[in-house]
């Protein structure tokens, strides 16, 4: 699990021994931020809100959504009318996804409180309308803090990997998944390093 800055440092040191490219990236960007979020429905909802948005926009919309649905839980969200949720800045698609996740929790089809195997949780998340691999992977990475979590479908990770490895083209999700095999069991720290590298090169 990645729970502290010390876990990040340990992972970065291990990656430096596993992969010279990661050693070089770490030398450039230093220890990446922890980026841990709460788990459960609140954490999942934050990930859904952040889909395809800048950090600033996602934070602003999340703050308005959390104020509208207080306390933020599945029953309260289901009790809200769509107009109020849309008024917080949520798109039609994200309202649909949040309601689908809340309904799955209410029905028992999705349990975010009981620890289960990664594959089982991922399958439960992917069964929900509007939740794809990226959302499931980001939830595993930042809300659960799994040390080997990885989001191979993330565009920034793909671009960062292309730059770090000097590739001629941006790797696909499948190709990045293959590259990331060398970083097990610290793919979650490798992802954080690559995100920092992406921001470093674009700053």
XYZ file of N, CA and C in Angstrom:
609
model
N 0.831 -1.192 0.000
C 0.000 0.000 0.000
C 0.876 1.256 0.000
N 0.389 2.296 -0.626
C 1.071 3.594 -0.597
C 0.254 4.503 0.312
N 0.772 4.734 1.504
C 0.040 5.505 2.497
C 0.788 6.734 2.979
N 2.111 6.767 2.794
C 2.917 7.874 3.303
C 3.951 8.300 2.267
N 4.567 9.465 2.526
C 5.666 9.906 1.663
C 6.834 8.928 1.732
N 6.984 8.260 2.876
C 8.037 7.261 3.001
C 7.823 6.096 2.047
N 6.554 5.714 1.825
C 6.257 4.654 0.860
C 6.642 5.088 -0.546
N 6.407 6.361 -0.861
C 6.797 6.882 -2.174
C 8.309 6.805 -2.347
N 9.039 7.224 -1.325
C 10.510 7.190 -1.407
C 11.020 5.762 -1.574
N 10.429 4.827 -0.821
C 10.850 3.423 -0.930
C 10.574 2.889 -2.330
N 9.420 3.228 -2.878
C 9.073 2.781 -4.221
C 9.990 3.378 -5.273
N 10.324 4.656 -5.122
C 11.200 5.313 -6.092
C 12.595 4.692 -6.073
N 13.085 4.365 -4.876
C 14.409 3.720 -4.783
C 14.377 2.340 -5.444
N 13.314 1.602 -5.194
C 13.195 0.268 -5.794
C 13.100 0.360 -7.311
N 12.370 1.341 -7.813
C 12.235 1.505 -9.260
C 13.565 1.875 -9.903
N 14.372 2.654 -9.178
C 15.685 3.022 -9.698
C 16.577 1.817 -9.918
N 16.380 0.775 -9.118
C 17.147 -0.459 -9.273
C 16.567 -1.344 -10.376
N 15.261 -1.221 -10.589
C 14.597 -2.056 -11.593
C 14.723 -1.506 -13.005
N 14.804 -0.169 -13.126
C 14.688 0.449 -14.452
C 15.525 1.728 -14.518
N 16.537 1.767 -15.392
C 17.367 2.976 -15.503
C 16.585 4.203 -15.954
N 15.517 4.005 -16.726
C 14.706 5.143 -17.160
C 14.000 5.766 -15.964
N 13.446 4.936 -15.089
C 12.800 5.459 -13.900
C 13.812 6.135 -12.973
N 15.031 5.611 -12.922
C 16.079 6.237 -12.113
C 16.364 7.644 -12.629
N 16.419 7.785 -13.951
C 16.678 9.105 -14.547
C 15.511 10.053 -14.307
N 14.287 9.549 -14.463
C 13.094 10.384 -14.234
C 13.056 10.859 -12.789
N 13.330 9.946 -11.865
C 13.344 10.322 -10.446
C 14.404 11.378 -10.169
N 15.556 11.263 -10.823
C 16.605 12.259 -10.646
C 16.173 13.639 -11.118
N 15.312 13.669 -12.131
C 14.835 14.943 -12.674
C 13.736 15.570 -11.824
N 12.796 14.759 -11.361
C 11.600 15.308 -10.710
C 11.587 15.137 -9.197
N 12.479 14.295 -8.665
C 12.460 14.044 -7.235
C 11.294 13.153 -6.840
N 11.013 13.075 -5.538
C 9.901 12.249 -5.068
C 8.580 12.870 -5.504
N 7.712 12.099 -6.153
C 6.415 12.640 -6.569
C 5.481 12.791 -5.378
N 4.421 13.599 -5.517
C 3.486 13.776 -4.404
C 2.696 12.506 -4.120
N 2.207 12.394 -2.891
C 1.483 11.208 -2.442
C 0.160 11.031 -3.176
N -0.618 12.088 -3.276
C -1.893 12.089 -4.007
C -2.847 10.992 -3.525
N -3.046 10.905 -2.227
C -4.023 9.955 -1.693
C -5.355 10.662 -1.461
N -6.433 9.991 -1.789
C -7.780 10.517 -1.592
C -8.580 9.535 -0.740
N -9.710 9.994 -0.250
C -10.567 9.106 0.537
C -11.123 8.014 -0.366
N -11.459 6.883 0.231
C -12.042 5.779 -0.530
C -13.563 5.827 -0.400
N -14.225 4.771 -0.837
C -15.676 4.707 -0.739
C -16.369 5.524 -1.819
N -17.658 5.772 -1.615
C -18.459 6.469 -2.622
C -17.953 7.885 -2.856
N -17.514 8.559 -1.791
C -17.009 9.927 -1.943
C -15.797 9.941 -2.877
N -14.847 9.050 -2.639
C -13.665 9.002 -3.475
C -13.986 8.662 -4.920
N -14.860 7.687 -5.111
C -15.253 7.309 -6.470
C -15.918 8.476 -7.182
N -16.782 9.184 -6.466
C -17.470 10.325 -7.065
C -16.476 11.405 -7.485
N -15.459 11.653 -6.675
C -14.447 12.642 -7.030
C -13.705 12.242 -8.299
N -13.424 10.964 -8.436
C -12.746 10.495 -9.644
C -13.653 10.685 -10.861
N -14.926 10.363 -10.719
C -15.874 10.537 -11.823
C -15.944 12.010 -12.228
N -16.036 12.898 -11.246
C -16.122 14.334 -11.531
C -14.883 14.811 -12.278
N -13.719 14.241 -11.958
C -12.461 14.716 -12.549
C -12.224 14.228 -13.974
N -13.048 13.324 -14.465
C -12.856 12.778 -15.808
C -12.822 13.897 -16.847
N -11.747 13.924 -17.632
C -11.610 14.821 -18.787
C -11.728 16.293 -18.416
N -11.323 16.651 -17.186
C -11.341 18.043 -16.747
C -9.975 18.424 -16.198
N -9.676 19.712 -16.250
C -8.477 20.199 -15.590
C -8.667 20.075 -14.080
N -7.564 20.068 -13.360
C -7.640 19.948 -11.904
C -8.457 21.081 -11.301
N -8.260 22.311 -11.794
C -8.976 23.464 -11.255
C -10.479 23.341 -11.480
N -10.867 22.963 -12.695
C -12.292 22.815 -13.000
C -12.918 21.693 -12.185
N -12.210 20.566 -12.086
C -12.726 19.428 -11.331
C -12.916 19.794 -9.860
N -11.947 20.502 -9.285
C -12.048 20.890 -7.878
C -13.227 21.814 -7.636
N -13.439 22.758 -8.550
C -14.541 23.707 -8.393
C -15.889 22.998 -8.472
N -16.041 22.104 -9.435
C -17.306 21.385 -9.600
C -17.527 20.437 -8.420
N -16.447 19.809 -7.958
C -16.603 18.903 -6.823
C -17.049 19.650 -5.574
N -16.498 20.809 -5.323
C -16.891 21.585 -4.145
C -18.381 21.925 -4.192
N -18.865 22.329 -5.367
C -20.289 22.659 -5.491
C -21.159 21.410 -5.342
N -20.683 20.294 -5.877
C -21.445 19.046 -5.779
C -21.528 18.570 -4.334
N -20.388 18.638 -3.618
C -20.362 18.205 -2.224
C -21.244 19.090 -1.350
N -21.350 20.364 -1.682
C -22.238 21.249 -0.933
C -23.697 20.921 -1.208
N -23.995 20.542 -2.440
C -25.379 20.221 -2.805
C -25.834 18.899 -2.198
N -24.917 17.944 -2.097
C -25.250 16.614 -1.561
C -24.526 16.465 -0.222
N -25.179 16.876 0.841
C -24.537 16.912 2.157
C -25.425 16.254 3.212
N -24.989 15.138 3.833
C -23.697 14.476 3.626
C -23.657 13.736 2.296
N -22.449 13.541 1.782
C -22.312 12.930 0.462
C -22.317 11.417 0.599
N -23.453 10.829 0.336
C -23.560 9.369 0.334
C -24.569 8.952 -0.726
N -24.656 7.657 -0.976
C -25.503 7.151 -2.058
C -26.978 7.513 -1.874
N -27.585 7.310 -0.694
C -29.002 7.657 -0.534
C -29.289 9.134 -0.781
N -28.436 10.013 -0.267
C -28.664 11.440 -0.463
C -28.538 11.834 -1.930
N -27.551 11.251 -2.628
C -27.404 11.593 -4.040
C -28.625 11.137 -4.833
N -29.116 9.944 -4.532
C -30.296 9.443 -5.248
C -31.534 10.277 -4.955
N -31.559 10.942 -3.802
C -32.715 11.771 -3.445
C -32.673 13.139 -4.125
N -31.514 13.516 -4.679
C -31.374 14.818 -5.321
C -32.003 14.801 -6.711
N -32.611 15.898 -7.097
C -33.140 15.968 -8.463
C -31.998 16.310 -9.419
N -32.175 15.894 -10.656
C -31.119 16.053 -11.658
C -30.764 17.516 -11.858
N -31.762 18.407 -11.813
C -31.513 19.832 -12.021
C -30.540 20.409 -11.008
N -30.649 19.987 -9.762
C -29.740 20.477 -8.720
C -28.322 20.001 -8.984
N -28.192 18.742 -9.375
C -26.863 18.207 -9.677
C -26.263 18.887 -10.906
N -27.090 19.122 -11.900
C -26.608 19.823 -13.091
C -26.204 21.249 -12.740
N -26.918 21.838 -11.799
C -26.606 23.198 -11.371
C -25.253 23.315 -10.690
N -24.771 22.205 -10.146
C -23.443 22.199 -9.523
C -22.331 22.161 -10.564
N -22.703 21.958 -11.827
C -21.716 21.934 -12.897
C -21.473 20.563 -13.492
N -22.227 19.564 -13.024
C -22.046 18.211 -13.547
C -22.697 18.072 -14.914
N -22.031 17.370 -15.805
C -22.618 17.088 -17.113
C -23.713 16.045 -16.970
N -24.529 15.916 -18.002
C -25.583 14.903 -17.999
C -24.973 13.515 -17.806
N -23.867 13.257 -18.494
C -23.228 11.951 -18.404
C -22.701 11.660 -17.011
N -22.134 12.661 -16.351
C -21.595 12.432 -15.013
C -22.699 12.274 -13.968
N -23.796 12.988 -14.160
C -24.950 12.764 -13.278
C -25.440 11.329 -13.429
N -25.510 10.863 -14.661
C -25.953 9.495 -14.919
C -25.011 8.483 -14.270
N -23.700 8.731 -14.393
C -22.721 7.810 -13.808
C -22.799 7.801 -12.290
N -22.887 8.959 -11.679
C -22.970 9.034 -10.225
C -24.225 8.354 -9.702
N -25.336 8.556 -10.391
C -26.580 7.905 -9.974
C -26.493 6.388 -10.162
N -25.861 5.950 -11.237
C -25.698 4.508 -11.468
C -24.826 3.887 -10.380
N -23.761 4.587 -9.979
C -22.898 4.081 -8.911
C -23.650 4.045 -7.587
N -24.429 5.094 -7.308
C -25.208 5.141 -6.072
C -26.250 4.030 -6.039
N -26.876 3.761 -7.175
C -27.878 2.685 -7.247
C -27.216 1.326 -7.034
N -26.006 1.158 -7.589
C -25.286 -0.112 -7.410
C -24.923 -0.319 -5.945
N -24.543 0.746 -5.261
C -24.234 0.645 -3.836
C -25.493 0.341 -3.038
N -26.571 1.042 -3.367
C -27.833 0.840 -2.639
C -28.367 -0.576 -2.815
N -28.150 -1.155 -3.984
C -28.662 -2.498 -4.261
C -27.735 -3.601 -3.767
N -26.521 -3.224 -3.382
C -25.537 -4.215 -2.946
C -24.678 -4.758 -4.066
N -24.893 -4.293 -5.296
C -24.089 -4.768 -6.424
C -22.656 -4.243 -6.357
N -22.470 -3.115 -5.679
C -21.137 -2.529 -5.516
C -20.889 -2.278 -4.039
N -19.816 -2.840 -3.523
C -19.434 -2.664 -2.120
C -18.036 -2.055 -2.082
N -17.960 -0.788 -1.715
C -16.671 -0.103 -1.664
C -16.085 -0.068 -0.258
N -16.759 -0.705 0.674
C -16.305 -0.671 2.061
C -15.585 -1.956 2.474
N -15.906 -3.063 1.828
C -15.305 -4.352 2.185
C -14.139 -4.663 1.250
N -12.948 -4.906 1.779
C -11.798 -5.226 0.920
C -12.049 -6.485 0.089
N -11.776 -6.394 -1.195
C -11.903 -7.547 -2.092
C -10.694 -7.551 -3.017
N -10.535 -8.623 -3.771
C -9.440 -8.718 -4.740
C -9.584 -7.618 -5.791
N -8.435 -7.124 -6.287
C -8.452 -6.042 -7.269
C -9.313 -6.378 -8.480
N -9.175 -7.591 -8.994
C -9.919 -7.982 -10.192
C -11.420 -7.961 -9.935
N -11.815 -8.379 -8.750
C -13.240 -8.404 -8.412
C -13.795 -6.984 -8.311
N -13.056 -6.106 -7.656
C -13.504 -4.719 -7.533
C -13.555 -4.057 -8.897
N -12.542 -4.286 -9.709
C -12.503 -3.667 -11.042
C -13.693 -4.113 -11.877
N -14.032 -5.399 -11.810
C -15.168 -5.910 -12.565
C -16.465 -5.258 -12.090
N -16.608 -5.067 -10.781
C -17.807 -4.430 -10.236
C -17.906 -2.976 -10.695
N -16.769 -2.282 -10.733
C -16.777 -0.889 -11.174
C -17.082 -0.774 -12.662
N -16.478 -1.642 -13.460
C -16.671 -1.571 -14.912
C -18.096 -1.947 -15.321
N -18.818 -2.605 -14.429
C -20.205 -2.972 -14.727
C -21.151 -1.785 -14.603
N -20.661 -0.675 -14.065
C -21.500 0.508 -13.844
C -21.455 1.410 -15.069
N -22.607 1.864 -15.496
C -22.701 2.753 -16.656
C -21.844 3.998 -16.452
N -20.961 4.280 -17.399
C -20.143 5.484 -17.348
C -18.791 5.299 -16.694
N -18.550 4.157 -16.080
C -17.249 3.906 -15.450
C -16.443 2.980 -16.356
N -15.326 3.505 -16.831
C -14.450 2.732 -17.703
C -13.154 2.389 -17.008
N -12.205 1.826 -17.747
C -10.930 1.415 -17.150
C -10.191 2.541 -16.451
N -10.193 3.759 -17.029
C -9.459 4.860 -16.419
C -9.989 5.164 -15.020
N -11.301 5.269 -14.893
C -11.898 5.590 -13.592
C -11.592 4.492 -12.579
N -11.742 3.240 -12.989
C -11.470 2.118 -12.084
C -10.010 2.116 -11.650
N -9.092 2.384 -12.584
C -7.668 2.362 -12.266
C -7.275 3.534 -11.364
N -7.819 4.713 -11.626
C -7.499 5.884 -10.809
C -8.036 5.697 -9.389
N -9.208 5.097 -9.268
C -9.755 4.818 -7.938
C -8.812 3.882 -7.173
N -8.340 2.845 -7.845
C -7.425 1.899 -7.210
C -6.120 2.573 -6.793
N -5.622 3.465 -7.646
C -4.366 4.151 -7.382
C -4.461 5.117 -6.209
N -5.415 6.030 -6.288
C -5.417 7.151 -5.354
C -6.370 6.989 -4.179
N -7.453 6.253 -4.353
C -8.398 6.078 -3.249
C -8.055 4.867 -2.392
N -7.560 3.815 -3.020
C -7.166 2.628 -2.273
C -5.667 2.606 -1.972
N -4.893 3.326 -2.772
C -3.460 3.408 -2.516
C -2.694 2.140 -2.822
N -3.164 1.351 -3.785
C -2.469 0.109 -4.108
C -1.118 0.413 -4.770
N -0.066 -0.153 -4.223
C 1.285 0.151 -4.690
C 1.507 -0.244 -6.144
N 0.781 -1.244 -6.627
C 0.979 -1.709 -8.002
C -0.153 -1.275 -8.927
N -0.986 -0.335 -8.460
C -2.038 0.179 -9.339
C -1.444 0.954 -10.501
N -2.113 0.923 -11.637
C -1.582 1.615 -12.812
C -2.728 1.931 -13.762
N -2.638 3.090 -14.423
C -3.689 3.520 -15.346
C -3.105 3.638 -16.744
N -2.993 2.519 -17.430
C -2.323 2.512 -18.737
C -3.090 3.295 -19.800
N -4.370 3.561 -19.563
C -5.154 4.320 -20.521
C -5.067 5.822 -20.341
N -4.292 6.291 -19.372
C -4.175 7.727 -19.114
C -3.281 8.381 -20.162
N -3.791 9.426 -20.805
C -3.069 10.078 -21.893
C -1.746 10.672 -21.417
N -1.763 11.334 -20.254
C -0.534 11.959 -19.752
C 0.537 10.915 -19.465
N 0.146 9.763 -18.921
C 1.116 8.700 -18.680
C 1.702 8.191 -19.990
N 0.867 8.065 -21.007
C 1.351 7.590 -22.298
C 2.349 8.573 -22.908
N 2.019 9.869 -22.838
C 2.920 10.892 -23.385
C 4.231 10.933 -22.597
N 4.119 10.846 -21.258
C 5.316 10.878 -20.423
C 6.210 9.674 -20.712
N 5.610 8.514 -20.884
C 6.394 7.320 -21.197
C 7.068 7.455 -22.561
N 6.346 8.021 -23.530
C 6.936 8.245 -24.854
C 8.184 9.115 -24.742
N 8.093 10.194 -23.972
C 9.231 11.101 -23.811
C 10.362 10.437 -23.029
N 10.005 9.758 -21.942
C 11.025 9.164 -21.075
C 11.835 8.097 -21.800
N 11.148 7.316 -22.640
C 11.817 6.218 -23.341
C 12.277 6.617 -24.746
N 11.989 7.864 -25.147
C 12.399 8.314 -26.472
C 11.729 7.550 -27.596
N 10.441 7.239 -27.418
C 9.705 6.474 -28.421
C 9.250 7.374 -29.561
N 9.147 6.809 -30.747
C 8.721 7.587 -31.905
C 7.258 7.948 -31.881
N 6.449 7.118 -31.261
C 5.011 7.366 -31.172
C 4.539 7.135 -29.732
N 3.406 7.726 -29.418
C 2.839 7.543 -28.089
C 2.344 6.112 -27.944
N 2.746 5.401 -26.879
C 2.301 4.014 -26.723
C 0.817 3.923 -26.454
N 0.205 2.878 -26.961
C -1.206 2.615 -26.670
C -1.320 2.118 -25.234
N -2.545 1.973 -24.769
C -2.752 1.453 -23.414
C -2.125 0.070 -23.266
N -2.303 -0.766 -24.272
C -1.733 -2.108 -24.222
C -0.216 -2.086 -24.229
N 0.366 -1.211 -25.039
C 1.824 -1.108 -25.112
C 2.402 -0.564 -23.812
N 1.706 0.424 -23.218
C 2.179 0.959 -21.949
C 2.054 -0.079 -20.836
N 1.021 -0.897 -20.917
C 0.857 -1.976 -19.944
C 2.055 -2.921 -20.005
N 2.521 -3.211 -21.207
C 3.692 -4.081 -21.360
C 4.952 -3.422 -20.823
N 5.132 -2.130 -21.108
C 6.294 -1.404 -20.592
C 6.297 -1.428 -19.069
N 5.105 -1.255 -18.490
C 4.988 -1.136 -17.037
C 5.229 -2.439 -16.290
N 5.270 -3.543 -17.005
C 5.512 -4.820 -16.338
C 6.845 -4.815 -15.583
N 7.808 -4.078 -16.100
C 9.135 -4.044 -15.463
C 9.101 -3.288 -14.128
N 8.035 -2.554 -13.869
C 7.958 -1.740 -12.646
C 7.215 -2.421 -11.504
N 6.687 -3.616 -11.734
C 6.016 -4.318 -10.636
C 7.014 -4.617 -9.515
N 6.625 -4.539 -8.255
C 5.279 -4.253 -7.721
C 5.073 -2.792 -7.338
N 5.764 -1.880 -8.053
C 5.707 -0.457 -7.726
C 5.152 0.378 -8.873
N 4.235 -0.170 -9.634
C 3.702 0.595 -10.761
C 2.974 1.863 -10.305
N 2.405 1.836 -9.092
C 1.722 3.017 -8.581
C 2.671 4.185 -8.364
N 3.898 3.906 -7.939
C 4.899 4.960 -7.796
C 5.434 5.361 -9.169
N 5.594 4.403 -10.060
C 6.036 4.718 -11.427
C 5.046 5.665 -12.097
N 3.751 5.426 -11.897
C 2.735 6.314 -12.467
C 2.890 7.725 -11.920
N 3.107 7.846 -10.619
C 3.274 9.175 -10.017
C 4.525 9.867 -10.549
N 5.600 9.103 -10.743
C 6.816 9.672 -11.316
C 6.577 10.163 -12.742
N 5.859 9.386 -13.511
C 5.591 9.783 -14.898
C 4.683 11.008 -14.965
N 3.693 11.093 -14.081
C 2.851 12.297 -14.048
C 3.684 13.520 -13.688
N 4.597 13.387 -12.743
C 5.478 14.497 -12.385
C 6.398 14.857 -13.551
N 6.881 13.851 -14.250
C 7.727 14.068 -15.415
C 6.948 14.788 -16.512
N 5.716 14.414 -16.718
C 4.850 15.071 -17.706
C 4.691 16.539 -17.360
N 4.411 16.844 -16.097
C 4.242 18.240 -15.669
C 5.570 18.997 -15.756
N 6.662 18.318 -15.439
C 7.995 18.927 -15.471
C 8.359 19.344 -16.897
N 8.068 18.485 -17.852
C 8.414 18.794 -19.248
C 7.517 19.859 -19.832
N 6.283 19.995 -19.284
C 5.343 20.985 -19.821
C 5.386 22.299 -19.060
N 6.180 22.365 -17.984
C 6.207 23.591 -17.171
C 7.128 24.640 -17.797
